[in-house]
Short mmCIF file of C-alpha atoms in Angstrom, two decimals:
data_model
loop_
_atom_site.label_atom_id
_atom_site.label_comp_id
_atom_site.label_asym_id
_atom_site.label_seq_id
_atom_site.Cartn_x
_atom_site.Cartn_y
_atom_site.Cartn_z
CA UNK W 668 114.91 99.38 105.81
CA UNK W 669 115.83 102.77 107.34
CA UNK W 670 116.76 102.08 111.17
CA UNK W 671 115.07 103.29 113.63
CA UNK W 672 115.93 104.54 117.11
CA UNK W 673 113.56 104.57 120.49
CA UNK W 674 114.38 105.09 124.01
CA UNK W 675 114.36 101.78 125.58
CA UNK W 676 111.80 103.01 128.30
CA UNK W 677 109.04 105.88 129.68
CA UNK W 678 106.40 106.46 131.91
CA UNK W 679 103.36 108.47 131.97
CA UNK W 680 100.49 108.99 134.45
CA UNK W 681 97.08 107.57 134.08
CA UNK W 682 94.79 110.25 132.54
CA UNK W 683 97.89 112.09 130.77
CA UNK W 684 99.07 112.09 127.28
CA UNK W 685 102.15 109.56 126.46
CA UNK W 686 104.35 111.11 123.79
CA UNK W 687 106.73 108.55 122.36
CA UNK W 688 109.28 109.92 120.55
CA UNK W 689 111.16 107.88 117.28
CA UNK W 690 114.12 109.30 115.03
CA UNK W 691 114.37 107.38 111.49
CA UNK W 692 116.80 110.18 110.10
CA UNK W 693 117.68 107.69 106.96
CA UNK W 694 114.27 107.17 105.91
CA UNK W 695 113.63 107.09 102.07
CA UNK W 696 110.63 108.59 100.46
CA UNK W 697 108.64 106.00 99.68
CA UNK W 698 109.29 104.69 103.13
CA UNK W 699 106.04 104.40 105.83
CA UNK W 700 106.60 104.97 109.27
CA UNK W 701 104.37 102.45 111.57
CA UNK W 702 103.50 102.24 114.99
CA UNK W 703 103.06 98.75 116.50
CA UNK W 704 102.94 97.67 120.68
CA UNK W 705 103.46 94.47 122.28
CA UNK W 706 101.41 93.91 125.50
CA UNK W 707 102.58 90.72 127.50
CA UNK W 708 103.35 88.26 125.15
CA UNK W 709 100.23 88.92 123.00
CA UNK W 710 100.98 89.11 119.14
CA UNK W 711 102.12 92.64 118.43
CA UNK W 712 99.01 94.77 117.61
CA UNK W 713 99.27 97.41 115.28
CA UNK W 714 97.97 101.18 116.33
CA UNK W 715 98.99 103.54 113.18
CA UNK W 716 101.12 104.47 110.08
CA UNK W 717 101.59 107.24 108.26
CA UNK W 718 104.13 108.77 104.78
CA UNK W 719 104.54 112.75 105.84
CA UNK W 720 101.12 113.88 106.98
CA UNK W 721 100.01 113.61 110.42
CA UNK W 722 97.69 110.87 111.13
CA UNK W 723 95.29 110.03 113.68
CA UNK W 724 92.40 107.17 114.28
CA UNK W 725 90.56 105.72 117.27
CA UNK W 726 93.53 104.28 119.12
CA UNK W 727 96.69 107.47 118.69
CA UNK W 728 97.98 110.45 116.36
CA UNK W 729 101.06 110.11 114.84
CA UNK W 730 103.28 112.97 114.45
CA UNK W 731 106.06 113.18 111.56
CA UNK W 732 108.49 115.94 111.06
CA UNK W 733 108.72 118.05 107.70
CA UNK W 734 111.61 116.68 107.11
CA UNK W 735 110.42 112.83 108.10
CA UNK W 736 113.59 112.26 110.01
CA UNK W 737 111.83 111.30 113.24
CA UNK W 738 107.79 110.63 114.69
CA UNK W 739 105.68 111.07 117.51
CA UNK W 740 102.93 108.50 118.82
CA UNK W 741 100.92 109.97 121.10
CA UNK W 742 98.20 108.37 122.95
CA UNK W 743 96.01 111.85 124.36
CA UNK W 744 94.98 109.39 127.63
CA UNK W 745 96.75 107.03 128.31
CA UNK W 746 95.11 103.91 130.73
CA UNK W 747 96.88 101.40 132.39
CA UNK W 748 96.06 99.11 129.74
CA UNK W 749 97.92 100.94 127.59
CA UNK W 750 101.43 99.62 129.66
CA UNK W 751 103.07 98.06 126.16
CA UNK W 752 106.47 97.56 124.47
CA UNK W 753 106.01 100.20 121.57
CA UNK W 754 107.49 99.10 118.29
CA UNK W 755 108.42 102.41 115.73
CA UNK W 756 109.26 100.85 111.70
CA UNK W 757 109.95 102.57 108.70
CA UNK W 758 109.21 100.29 106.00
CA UNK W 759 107.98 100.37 101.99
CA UNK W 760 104.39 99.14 102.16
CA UNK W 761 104.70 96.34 99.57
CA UNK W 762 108.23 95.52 100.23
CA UNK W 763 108.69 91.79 99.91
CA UNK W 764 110.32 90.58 103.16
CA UNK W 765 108.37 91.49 106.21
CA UNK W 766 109.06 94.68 108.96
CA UNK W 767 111.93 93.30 111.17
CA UNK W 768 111.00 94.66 114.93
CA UNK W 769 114.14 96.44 116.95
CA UNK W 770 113.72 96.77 120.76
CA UNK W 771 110.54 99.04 120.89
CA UNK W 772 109.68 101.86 124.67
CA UNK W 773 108.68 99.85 127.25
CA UNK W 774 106.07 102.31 128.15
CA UNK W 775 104.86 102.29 131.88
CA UNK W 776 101.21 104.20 132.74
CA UNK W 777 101.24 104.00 135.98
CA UNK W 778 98.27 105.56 138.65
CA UNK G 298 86.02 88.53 112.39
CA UNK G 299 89.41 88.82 110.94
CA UNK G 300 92.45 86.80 112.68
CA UNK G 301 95.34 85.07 111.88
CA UNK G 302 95.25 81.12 114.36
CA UNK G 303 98.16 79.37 115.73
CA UNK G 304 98.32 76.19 117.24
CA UNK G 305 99.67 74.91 119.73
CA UNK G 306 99.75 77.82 121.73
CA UNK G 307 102.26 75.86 123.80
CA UNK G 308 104.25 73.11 123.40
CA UNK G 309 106.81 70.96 125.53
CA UNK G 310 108.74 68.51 123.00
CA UNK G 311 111.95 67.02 123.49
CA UNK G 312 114.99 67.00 121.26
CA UNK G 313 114.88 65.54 117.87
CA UNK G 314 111.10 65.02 118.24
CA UNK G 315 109.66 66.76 114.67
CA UNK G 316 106.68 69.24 115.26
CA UNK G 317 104.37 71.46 113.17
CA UNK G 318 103.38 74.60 113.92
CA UNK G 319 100.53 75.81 112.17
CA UNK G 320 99.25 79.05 111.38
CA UNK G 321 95.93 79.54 109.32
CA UNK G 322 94.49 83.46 108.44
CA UNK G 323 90.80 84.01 107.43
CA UNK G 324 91.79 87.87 105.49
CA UNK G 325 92.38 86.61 102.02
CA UNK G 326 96.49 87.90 102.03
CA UNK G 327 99.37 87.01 100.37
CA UNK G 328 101.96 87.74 102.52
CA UNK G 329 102.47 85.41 105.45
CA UNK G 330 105.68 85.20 107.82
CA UNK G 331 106.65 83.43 111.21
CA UNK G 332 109.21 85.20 113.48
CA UNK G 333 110.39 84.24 116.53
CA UNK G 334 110.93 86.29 120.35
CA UNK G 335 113.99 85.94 122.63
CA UNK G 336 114.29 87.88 125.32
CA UNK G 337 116.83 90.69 124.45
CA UNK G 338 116.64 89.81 120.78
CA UNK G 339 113.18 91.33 119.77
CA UNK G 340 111.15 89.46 116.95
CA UNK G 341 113.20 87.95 114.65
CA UNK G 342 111.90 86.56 110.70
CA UNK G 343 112.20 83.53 110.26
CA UNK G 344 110.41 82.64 106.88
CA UNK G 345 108.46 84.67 104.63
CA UNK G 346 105.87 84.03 102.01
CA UNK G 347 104.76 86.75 99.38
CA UNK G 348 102.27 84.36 97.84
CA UNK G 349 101.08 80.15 97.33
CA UNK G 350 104.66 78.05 96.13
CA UNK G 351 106.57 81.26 97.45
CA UNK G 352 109.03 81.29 100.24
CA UNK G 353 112.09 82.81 101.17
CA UNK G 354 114.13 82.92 104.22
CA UNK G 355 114.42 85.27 107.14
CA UNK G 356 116.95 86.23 109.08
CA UNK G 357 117.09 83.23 111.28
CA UNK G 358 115.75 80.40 109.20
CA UNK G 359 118.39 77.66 110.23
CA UNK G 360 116.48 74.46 111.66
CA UNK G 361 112.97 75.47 110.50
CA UNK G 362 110.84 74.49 107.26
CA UNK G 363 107.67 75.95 105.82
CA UNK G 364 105.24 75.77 102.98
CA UNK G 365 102.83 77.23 100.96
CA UNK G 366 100.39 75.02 99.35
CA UNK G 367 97.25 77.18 100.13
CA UNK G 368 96.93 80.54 100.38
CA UNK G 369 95.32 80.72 104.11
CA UNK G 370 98.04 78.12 105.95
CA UNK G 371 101.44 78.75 106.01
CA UNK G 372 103.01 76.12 108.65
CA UNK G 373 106.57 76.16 110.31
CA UNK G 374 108.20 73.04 110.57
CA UNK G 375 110.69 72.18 112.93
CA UNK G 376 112.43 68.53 111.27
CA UNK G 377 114.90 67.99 114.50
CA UNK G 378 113.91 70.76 117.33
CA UNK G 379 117.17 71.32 119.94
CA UNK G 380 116.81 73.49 123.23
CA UNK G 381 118.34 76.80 121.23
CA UNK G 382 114.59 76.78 119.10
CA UNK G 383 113.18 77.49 122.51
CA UNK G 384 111.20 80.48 121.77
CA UNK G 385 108.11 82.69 121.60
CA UNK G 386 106.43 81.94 117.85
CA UNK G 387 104.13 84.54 116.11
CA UNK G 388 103.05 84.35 112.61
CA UNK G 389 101.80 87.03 110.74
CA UNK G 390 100.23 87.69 107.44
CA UNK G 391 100.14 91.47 106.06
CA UNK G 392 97.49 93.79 104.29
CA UNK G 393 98.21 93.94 100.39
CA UNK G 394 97.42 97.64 100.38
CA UNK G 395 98.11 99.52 103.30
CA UNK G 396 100.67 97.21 104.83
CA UNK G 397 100.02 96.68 108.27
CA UNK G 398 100.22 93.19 109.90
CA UNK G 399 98.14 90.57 111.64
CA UNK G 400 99.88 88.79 114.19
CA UNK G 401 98.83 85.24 115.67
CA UNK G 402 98.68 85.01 119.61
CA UNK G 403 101.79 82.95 119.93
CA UNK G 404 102.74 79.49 120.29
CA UNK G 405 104.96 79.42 123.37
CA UNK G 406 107.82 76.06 122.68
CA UNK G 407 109.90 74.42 124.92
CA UNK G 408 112.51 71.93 123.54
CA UNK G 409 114.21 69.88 125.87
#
């Protein structure tokens, strides 16, 4: 699996846009980024993934480079409910061992 | 509605006591896997399971068990718990096409 590298922690304002950043720069080709967060001690929830196009659904937009060497989550308004560790992977989809989660952004909305 | 159901969700035991965690998911998928949460450490694999009568180990599979004899349970097994397999447990099973994981709410053990 190509590694992956987050800042440990952000914040963002109720109402705002949170931007979380994510640099894989030895991804492979056939390798899927995905977006997971942790809230509390709930089981990890997953919010998007993507291969090299930009992606978006009900919950965030995902953001990949041309070159695929790092990602963007971005959640347009952020709530407090969206206070989370954010997990980044990069991962083949039908690998056979499961995505092994690094530290993740403790991301803090806060009023 | 889909979901992937641990129990117990917690758990005091005491050392040398065997317990069975079990995890059950209602979405039909091959792939199955229990990890474990330490604070610092992140979530760590234990087992995995790409399909019934198919395991393989994790990165941290020392003092745990599983099997595979249907394709919806996969339980963790824990022959002789000590205090070090105090931990957060979450199992998972994964999408066949697109990938993305269903995670359990946890099942919160304290060995003592």
């Amino acid at each position: 699996d190509a590694k992956t590298t987050q800042p440990p922690s952000m914040d963002c304002a109720e109402g705002r846009a949170a931007n979380l950043p994510c640099n894989h720069s030895t991804i492979s080709g056939n390798e899927y980024v995905y977006w997971y967060r942790q809230i509390h001690s709930q089981g990890p929830q997953y919010i998007i993934h993507g291969l090299k196009n930009n992606e978006t659904n009900e919950m965030a937009s995902l953001i990949i480079t041309e070159d695929r060497k790092s990602s963007t989550l971005i959640l347009p308004h952020a709530t407090l409910r969206d206070t989370a560790v954010y997990y980044c992977i990069v991962r083949v989809v039908v690998a056979g061992n499961m995505l092994t989660f690094g530290g993740g952004t403790r991301l803090m909305v806060k009023p | 509605e889909a979901q992937v159901t641990q129990n117990p969700r917690y758990l005091i035991t005491v050392t040398g006591k065997k317990l069975t965690v079990t995890c059950s998911q209602n979405m039909n998928h091959e792939y199955m896997s229990w990890y474990r949460q330490d604070p610092g450490l992140g979530l760590r694999q234990i087992y995995y399971s790409m399909n019934v009568e198919v395991t393989d180990k994790g990165d941290v599979p020392e003092g745990y068990k599983v099997s595979r004899k249907e394709k919806r349970n996969f339980p963790l097994i824990l022959e002789s718990p000590s205090p070090n397999q105090t931990s957060l447990y979450f199992c998972a099973s994964r999408e066949r096409n697109t990938g993305e994981l269903f995670f359990g709410e946890g099942s919160r053990l304290t060995v003592l």
